[in-house]
PDB file of N, CA and C in Angstrom:
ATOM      1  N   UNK A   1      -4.284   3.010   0.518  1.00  0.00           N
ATOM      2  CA  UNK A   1      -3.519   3.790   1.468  1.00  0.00           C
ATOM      3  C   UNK A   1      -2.047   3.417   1.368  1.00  0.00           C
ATOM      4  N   UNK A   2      -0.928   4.163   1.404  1.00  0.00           N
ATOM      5  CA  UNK A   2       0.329   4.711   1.722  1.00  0.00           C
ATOM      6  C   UNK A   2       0.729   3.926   2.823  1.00  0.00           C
ATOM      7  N   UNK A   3       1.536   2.933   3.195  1.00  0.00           N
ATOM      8  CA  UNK A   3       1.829   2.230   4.435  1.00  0.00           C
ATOM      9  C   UNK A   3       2.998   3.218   4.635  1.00  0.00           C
ATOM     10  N   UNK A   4       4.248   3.442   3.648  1.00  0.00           N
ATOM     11  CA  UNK A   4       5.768   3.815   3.810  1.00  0.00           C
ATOM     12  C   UNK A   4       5.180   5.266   3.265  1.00  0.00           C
ATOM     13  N   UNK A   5       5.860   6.392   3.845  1.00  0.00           N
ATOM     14  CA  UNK A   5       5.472   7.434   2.904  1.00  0.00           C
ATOM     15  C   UNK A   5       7.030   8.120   2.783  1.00  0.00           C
ATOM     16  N   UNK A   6       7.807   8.781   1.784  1.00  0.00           N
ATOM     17  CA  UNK A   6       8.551   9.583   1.684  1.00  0.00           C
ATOM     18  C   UNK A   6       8.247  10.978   1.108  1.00  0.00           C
ATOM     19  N   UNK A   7       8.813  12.115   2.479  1.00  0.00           N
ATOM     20  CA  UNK A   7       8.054  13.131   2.115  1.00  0.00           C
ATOM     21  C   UNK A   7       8.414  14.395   1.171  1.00  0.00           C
ATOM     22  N   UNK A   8      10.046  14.214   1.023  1.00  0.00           N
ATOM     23  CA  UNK A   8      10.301  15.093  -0.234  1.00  0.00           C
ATOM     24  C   UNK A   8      11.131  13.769  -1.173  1.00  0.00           C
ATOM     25  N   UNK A   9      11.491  14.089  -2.525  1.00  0.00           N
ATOM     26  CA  UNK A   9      12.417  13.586  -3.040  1.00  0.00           C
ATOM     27  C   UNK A   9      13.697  13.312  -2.867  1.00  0.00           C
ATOM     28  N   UNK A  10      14.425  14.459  -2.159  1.00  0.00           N
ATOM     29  CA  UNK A  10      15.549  14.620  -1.443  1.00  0.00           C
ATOM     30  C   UNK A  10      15.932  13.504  -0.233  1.00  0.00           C
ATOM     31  N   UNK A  11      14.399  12.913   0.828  1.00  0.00           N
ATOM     32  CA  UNK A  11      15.323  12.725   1.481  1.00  0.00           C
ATOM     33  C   UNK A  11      15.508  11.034   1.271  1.00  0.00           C
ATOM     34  N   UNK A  12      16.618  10.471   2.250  1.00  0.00           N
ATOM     35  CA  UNK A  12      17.456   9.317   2.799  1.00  0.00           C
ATOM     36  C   UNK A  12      16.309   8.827   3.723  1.00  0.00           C
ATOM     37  N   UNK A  13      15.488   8.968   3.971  1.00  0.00           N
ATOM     38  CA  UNK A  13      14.618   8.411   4.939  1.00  0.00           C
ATOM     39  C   UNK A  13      13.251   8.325   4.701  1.00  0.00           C
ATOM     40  N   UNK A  14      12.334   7.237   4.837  1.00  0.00           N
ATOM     41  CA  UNK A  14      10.728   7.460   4.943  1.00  0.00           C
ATOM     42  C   UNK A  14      10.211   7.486   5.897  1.00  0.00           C
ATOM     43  N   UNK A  15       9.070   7.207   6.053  1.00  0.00           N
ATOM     44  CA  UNK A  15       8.133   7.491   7.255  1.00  0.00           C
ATOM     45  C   UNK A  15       7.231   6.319   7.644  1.00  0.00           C
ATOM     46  N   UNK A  16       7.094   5.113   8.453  1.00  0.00           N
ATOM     47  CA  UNK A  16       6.067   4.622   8.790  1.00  0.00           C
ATOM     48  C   UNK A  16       4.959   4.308   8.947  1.00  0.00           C
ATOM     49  N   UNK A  17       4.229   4.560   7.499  1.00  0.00           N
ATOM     50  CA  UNK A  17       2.317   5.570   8.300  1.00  0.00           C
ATOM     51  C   UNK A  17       1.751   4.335   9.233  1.00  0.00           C
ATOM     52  N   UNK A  18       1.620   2.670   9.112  1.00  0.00           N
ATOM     53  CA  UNK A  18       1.419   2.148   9.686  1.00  0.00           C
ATOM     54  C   UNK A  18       2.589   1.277  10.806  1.00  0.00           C
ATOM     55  N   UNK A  19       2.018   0.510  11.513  1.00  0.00           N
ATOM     56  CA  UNK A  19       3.083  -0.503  11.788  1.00  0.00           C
ATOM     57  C   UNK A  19       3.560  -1.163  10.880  1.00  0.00           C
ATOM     58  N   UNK A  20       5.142  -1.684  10.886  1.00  0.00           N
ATOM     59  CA  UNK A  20       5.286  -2.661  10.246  1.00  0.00           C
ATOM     60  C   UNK A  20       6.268  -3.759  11.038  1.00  0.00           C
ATOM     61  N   UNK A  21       6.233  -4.574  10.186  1.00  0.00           N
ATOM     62  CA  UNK A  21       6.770  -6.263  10.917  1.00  0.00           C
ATOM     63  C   UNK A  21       8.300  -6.239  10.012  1.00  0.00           C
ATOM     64  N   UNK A  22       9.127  -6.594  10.536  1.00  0.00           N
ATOM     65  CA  UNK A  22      10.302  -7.283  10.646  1.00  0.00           C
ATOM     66  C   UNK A  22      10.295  -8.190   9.425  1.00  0.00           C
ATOM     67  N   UNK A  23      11.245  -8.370   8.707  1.00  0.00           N
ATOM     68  CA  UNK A  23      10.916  -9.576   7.449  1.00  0.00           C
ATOM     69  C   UNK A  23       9.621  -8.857   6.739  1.00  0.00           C
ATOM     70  N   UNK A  24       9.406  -8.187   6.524  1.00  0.00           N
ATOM     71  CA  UNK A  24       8.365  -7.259   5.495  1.00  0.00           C
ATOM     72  C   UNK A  24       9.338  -6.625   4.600  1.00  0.00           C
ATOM     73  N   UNK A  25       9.186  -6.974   3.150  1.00  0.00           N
ATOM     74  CA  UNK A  25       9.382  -6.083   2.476  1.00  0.00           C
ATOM     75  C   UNK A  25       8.679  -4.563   1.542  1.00  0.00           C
ATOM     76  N   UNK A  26       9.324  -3.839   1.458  1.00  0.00           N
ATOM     77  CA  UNK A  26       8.918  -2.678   1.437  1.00  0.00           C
ATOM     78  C   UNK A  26       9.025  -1.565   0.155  1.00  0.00           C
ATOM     79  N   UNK A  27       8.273  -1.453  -1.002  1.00  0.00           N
ATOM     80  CA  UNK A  27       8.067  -0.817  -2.086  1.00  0.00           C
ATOM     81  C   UNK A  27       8.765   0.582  -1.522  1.00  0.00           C
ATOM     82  N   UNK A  28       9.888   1.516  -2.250  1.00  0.00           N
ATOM     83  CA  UNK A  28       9.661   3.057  -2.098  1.00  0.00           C
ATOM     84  C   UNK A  28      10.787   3.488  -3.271  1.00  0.00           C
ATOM     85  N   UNK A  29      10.059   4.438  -3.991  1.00  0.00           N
ATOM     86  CA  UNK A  29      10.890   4.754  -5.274  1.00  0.00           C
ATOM     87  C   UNK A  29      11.547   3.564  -6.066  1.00  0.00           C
ATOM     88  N   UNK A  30      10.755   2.440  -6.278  1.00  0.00           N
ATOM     89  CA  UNK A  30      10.994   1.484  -7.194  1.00  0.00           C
ATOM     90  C   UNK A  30      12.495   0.586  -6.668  1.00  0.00           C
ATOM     91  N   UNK A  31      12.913   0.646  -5.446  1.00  0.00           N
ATOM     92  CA  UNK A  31      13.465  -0.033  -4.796  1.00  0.00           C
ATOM     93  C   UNK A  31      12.919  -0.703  -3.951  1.00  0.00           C
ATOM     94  N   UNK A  32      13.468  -2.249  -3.504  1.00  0.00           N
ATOM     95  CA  UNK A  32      12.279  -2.953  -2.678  1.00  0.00           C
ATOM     96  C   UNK A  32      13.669  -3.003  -1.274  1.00  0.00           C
ATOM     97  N   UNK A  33      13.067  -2.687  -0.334  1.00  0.00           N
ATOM     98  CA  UNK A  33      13.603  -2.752   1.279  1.00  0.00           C
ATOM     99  C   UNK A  33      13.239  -3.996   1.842  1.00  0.00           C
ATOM    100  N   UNK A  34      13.877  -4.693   2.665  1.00  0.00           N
ATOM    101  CA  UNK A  34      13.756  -5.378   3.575  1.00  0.00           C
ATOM    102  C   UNK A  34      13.925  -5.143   5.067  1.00  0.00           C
ATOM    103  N   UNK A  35      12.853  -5.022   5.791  1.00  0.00           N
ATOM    104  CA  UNK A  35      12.790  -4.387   7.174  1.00  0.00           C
ATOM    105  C   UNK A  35      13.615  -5.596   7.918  1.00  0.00           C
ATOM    106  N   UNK A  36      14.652  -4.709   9.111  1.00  0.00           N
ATOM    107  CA  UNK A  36      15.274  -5.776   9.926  1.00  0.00           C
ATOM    108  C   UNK A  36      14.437  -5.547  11.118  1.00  0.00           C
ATOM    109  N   UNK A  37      13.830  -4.931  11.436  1.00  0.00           N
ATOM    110  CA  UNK A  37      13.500  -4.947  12.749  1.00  0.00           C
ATOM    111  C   UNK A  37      11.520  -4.664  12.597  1.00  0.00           C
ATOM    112  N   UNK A  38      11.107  -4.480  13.517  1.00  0.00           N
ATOM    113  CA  UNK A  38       9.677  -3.939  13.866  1.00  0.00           C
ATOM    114  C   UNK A  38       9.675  -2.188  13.728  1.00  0.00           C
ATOM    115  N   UNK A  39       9.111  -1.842  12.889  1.00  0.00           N
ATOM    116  CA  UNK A  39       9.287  -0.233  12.758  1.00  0.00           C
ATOM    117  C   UNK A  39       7.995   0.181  13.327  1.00  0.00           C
ATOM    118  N   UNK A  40       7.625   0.827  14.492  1.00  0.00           N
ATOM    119  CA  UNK A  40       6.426   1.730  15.197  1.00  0.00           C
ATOM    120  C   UNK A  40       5.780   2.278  14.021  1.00  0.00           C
ATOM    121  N   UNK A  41       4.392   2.776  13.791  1.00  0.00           N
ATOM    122  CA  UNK A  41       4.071   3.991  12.866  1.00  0.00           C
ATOM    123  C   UNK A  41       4.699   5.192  13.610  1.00  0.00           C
ATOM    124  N   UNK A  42       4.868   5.715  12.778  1.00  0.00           N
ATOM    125  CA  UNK A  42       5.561   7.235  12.861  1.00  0.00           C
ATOM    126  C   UNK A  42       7.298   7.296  12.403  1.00  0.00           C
ATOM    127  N   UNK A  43       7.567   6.294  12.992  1.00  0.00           N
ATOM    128  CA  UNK A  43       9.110   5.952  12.737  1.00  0.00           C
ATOM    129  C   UNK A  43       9.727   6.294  11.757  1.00  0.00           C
ATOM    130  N   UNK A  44      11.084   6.562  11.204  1.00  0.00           N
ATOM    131  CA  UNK A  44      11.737   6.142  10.263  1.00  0.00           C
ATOM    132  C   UNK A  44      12.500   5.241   9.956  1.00  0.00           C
ATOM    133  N   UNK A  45      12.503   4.710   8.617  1.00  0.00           N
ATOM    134  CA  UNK A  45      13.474   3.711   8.151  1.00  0.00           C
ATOM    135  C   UNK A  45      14.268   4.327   6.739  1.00  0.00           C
ATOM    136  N   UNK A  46      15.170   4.061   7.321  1.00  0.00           N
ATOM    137  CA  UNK A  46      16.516   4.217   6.275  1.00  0.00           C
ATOM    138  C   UNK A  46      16.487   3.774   4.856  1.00  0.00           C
ATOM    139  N   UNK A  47      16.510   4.965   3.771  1.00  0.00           N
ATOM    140  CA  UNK A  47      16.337   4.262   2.124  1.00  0.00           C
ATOM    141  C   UNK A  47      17.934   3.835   1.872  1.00  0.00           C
ATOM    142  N   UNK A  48      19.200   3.917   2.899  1.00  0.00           N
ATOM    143  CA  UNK A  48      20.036   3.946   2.030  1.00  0.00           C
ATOM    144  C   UNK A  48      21.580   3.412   3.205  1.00  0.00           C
ATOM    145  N   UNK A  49      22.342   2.614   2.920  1.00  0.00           N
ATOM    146  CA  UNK A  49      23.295   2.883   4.217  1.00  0.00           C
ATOM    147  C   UNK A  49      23.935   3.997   4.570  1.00  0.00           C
ATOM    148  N   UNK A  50      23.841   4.488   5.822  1.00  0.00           N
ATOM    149  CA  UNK A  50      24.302   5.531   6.351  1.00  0.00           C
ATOM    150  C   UNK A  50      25.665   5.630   6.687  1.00  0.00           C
ATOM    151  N   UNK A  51      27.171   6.363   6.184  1.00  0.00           N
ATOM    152  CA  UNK A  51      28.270   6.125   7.142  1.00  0.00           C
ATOM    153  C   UNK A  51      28.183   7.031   8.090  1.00  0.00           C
ATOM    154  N   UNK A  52      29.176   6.882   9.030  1.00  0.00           N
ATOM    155  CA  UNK A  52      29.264   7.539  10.767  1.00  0.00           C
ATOM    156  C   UNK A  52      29.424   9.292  10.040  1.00  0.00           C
ATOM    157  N   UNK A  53      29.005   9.704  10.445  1.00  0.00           N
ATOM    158  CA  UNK A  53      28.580  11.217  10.311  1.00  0.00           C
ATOM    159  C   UNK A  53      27.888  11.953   9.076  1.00  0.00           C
ATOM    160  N   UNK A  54      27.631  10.795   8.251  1.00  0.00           N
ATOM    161  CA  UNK A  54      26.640  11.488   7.154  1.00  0.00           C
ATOM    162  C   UNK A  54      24.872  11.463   7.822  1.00  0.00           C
ATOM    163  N   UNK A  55      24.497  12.587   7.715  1.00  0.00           N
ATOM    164  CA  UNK A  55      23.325  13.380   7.000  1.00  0.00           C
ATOM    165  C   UNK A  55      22.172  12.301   6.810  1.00  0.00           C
ATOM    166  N   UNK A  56      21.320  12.810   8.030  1.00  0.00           N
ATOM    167  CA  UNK A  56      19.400  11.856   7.437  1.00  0.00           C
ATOM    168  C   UNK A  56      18.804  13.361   7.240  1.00  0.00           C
ATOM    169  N   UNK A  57      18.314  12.661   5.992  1.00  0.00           N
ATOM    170  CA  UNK A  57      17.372  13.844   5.453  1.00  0.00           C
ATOM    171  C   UNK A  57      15.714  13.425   5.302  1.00  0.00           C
ATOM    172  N   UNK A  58      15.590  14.719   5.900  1.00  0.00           N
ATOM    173  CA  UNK A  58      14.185  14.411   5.857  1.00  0.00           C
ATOM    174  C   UNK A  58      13.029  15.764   5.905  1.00  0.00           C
ATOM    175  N   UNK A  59      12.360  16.106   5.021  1.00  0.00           N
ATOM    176  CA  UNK A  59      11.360  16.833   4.554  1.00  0.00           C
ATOM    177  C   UNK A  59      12.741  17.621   3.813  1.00  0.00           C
ATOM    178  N   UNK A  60      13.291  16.931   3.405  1.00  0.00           N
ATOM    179  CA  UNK A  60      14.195  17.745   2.138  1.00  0.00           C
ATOM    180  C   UNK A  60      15.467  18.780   3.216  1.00  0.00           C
ATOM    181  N   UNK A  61      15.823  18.259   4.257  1.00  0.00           N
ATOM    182  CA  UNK A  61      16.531  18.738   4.721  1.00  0.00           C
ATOM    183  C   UNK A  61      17.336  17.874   6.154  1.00  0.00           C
ATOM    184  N   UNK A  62      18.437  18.112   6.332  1.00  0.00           N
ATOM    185  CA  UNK A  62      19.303  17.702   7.362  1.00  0.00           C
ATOM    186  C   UNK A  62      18.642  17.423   8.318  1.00  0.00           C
ATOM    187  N   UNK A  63      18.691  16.658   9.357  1.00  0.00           N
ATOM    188  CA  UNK A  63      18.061  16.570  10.163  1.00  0.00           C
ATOM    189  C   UNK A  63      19.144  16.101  11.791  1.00  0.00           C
ATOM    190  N   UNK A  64      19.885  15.497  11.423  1.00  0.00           N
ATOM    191  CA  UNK A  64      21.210  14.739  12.078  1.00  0.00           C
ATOM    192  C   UNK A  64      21.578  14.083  11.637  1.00  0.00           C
TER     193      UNK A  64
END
């Protein structure tokens, strides 16, 4: 099973399928993440740094 899922190619963001812990690192598109915080399932976490008014994408489109 899929713990992180990203749902188009396009986006800046994945998806949570399970809980995860803080200090977990995290496989997605052959980059490895390091979680800072406790991410809920369902949540998103950030593939990328965000600046102040750029664009989370997600299912291949803008989202805020």
């Amino acid at each position: 099973m899929t713990d992180i899922l990203k749902i188009n190619a396009a986006d800046n963001v994945a998806v949570a399928i399970v809980p995860q812990k803080a200090g977990a690192q995290v496989n997605i598109d052959g980059k490895s993440i390091q979680l800072l915080q406790d991410i809920p399932a369902g949540h998103k976490i950030a593939l990328q740094d965000f600046a102040e008014g750029e664009n989370v994408i997600k299912y291949g489109y803008p989202i805020g």
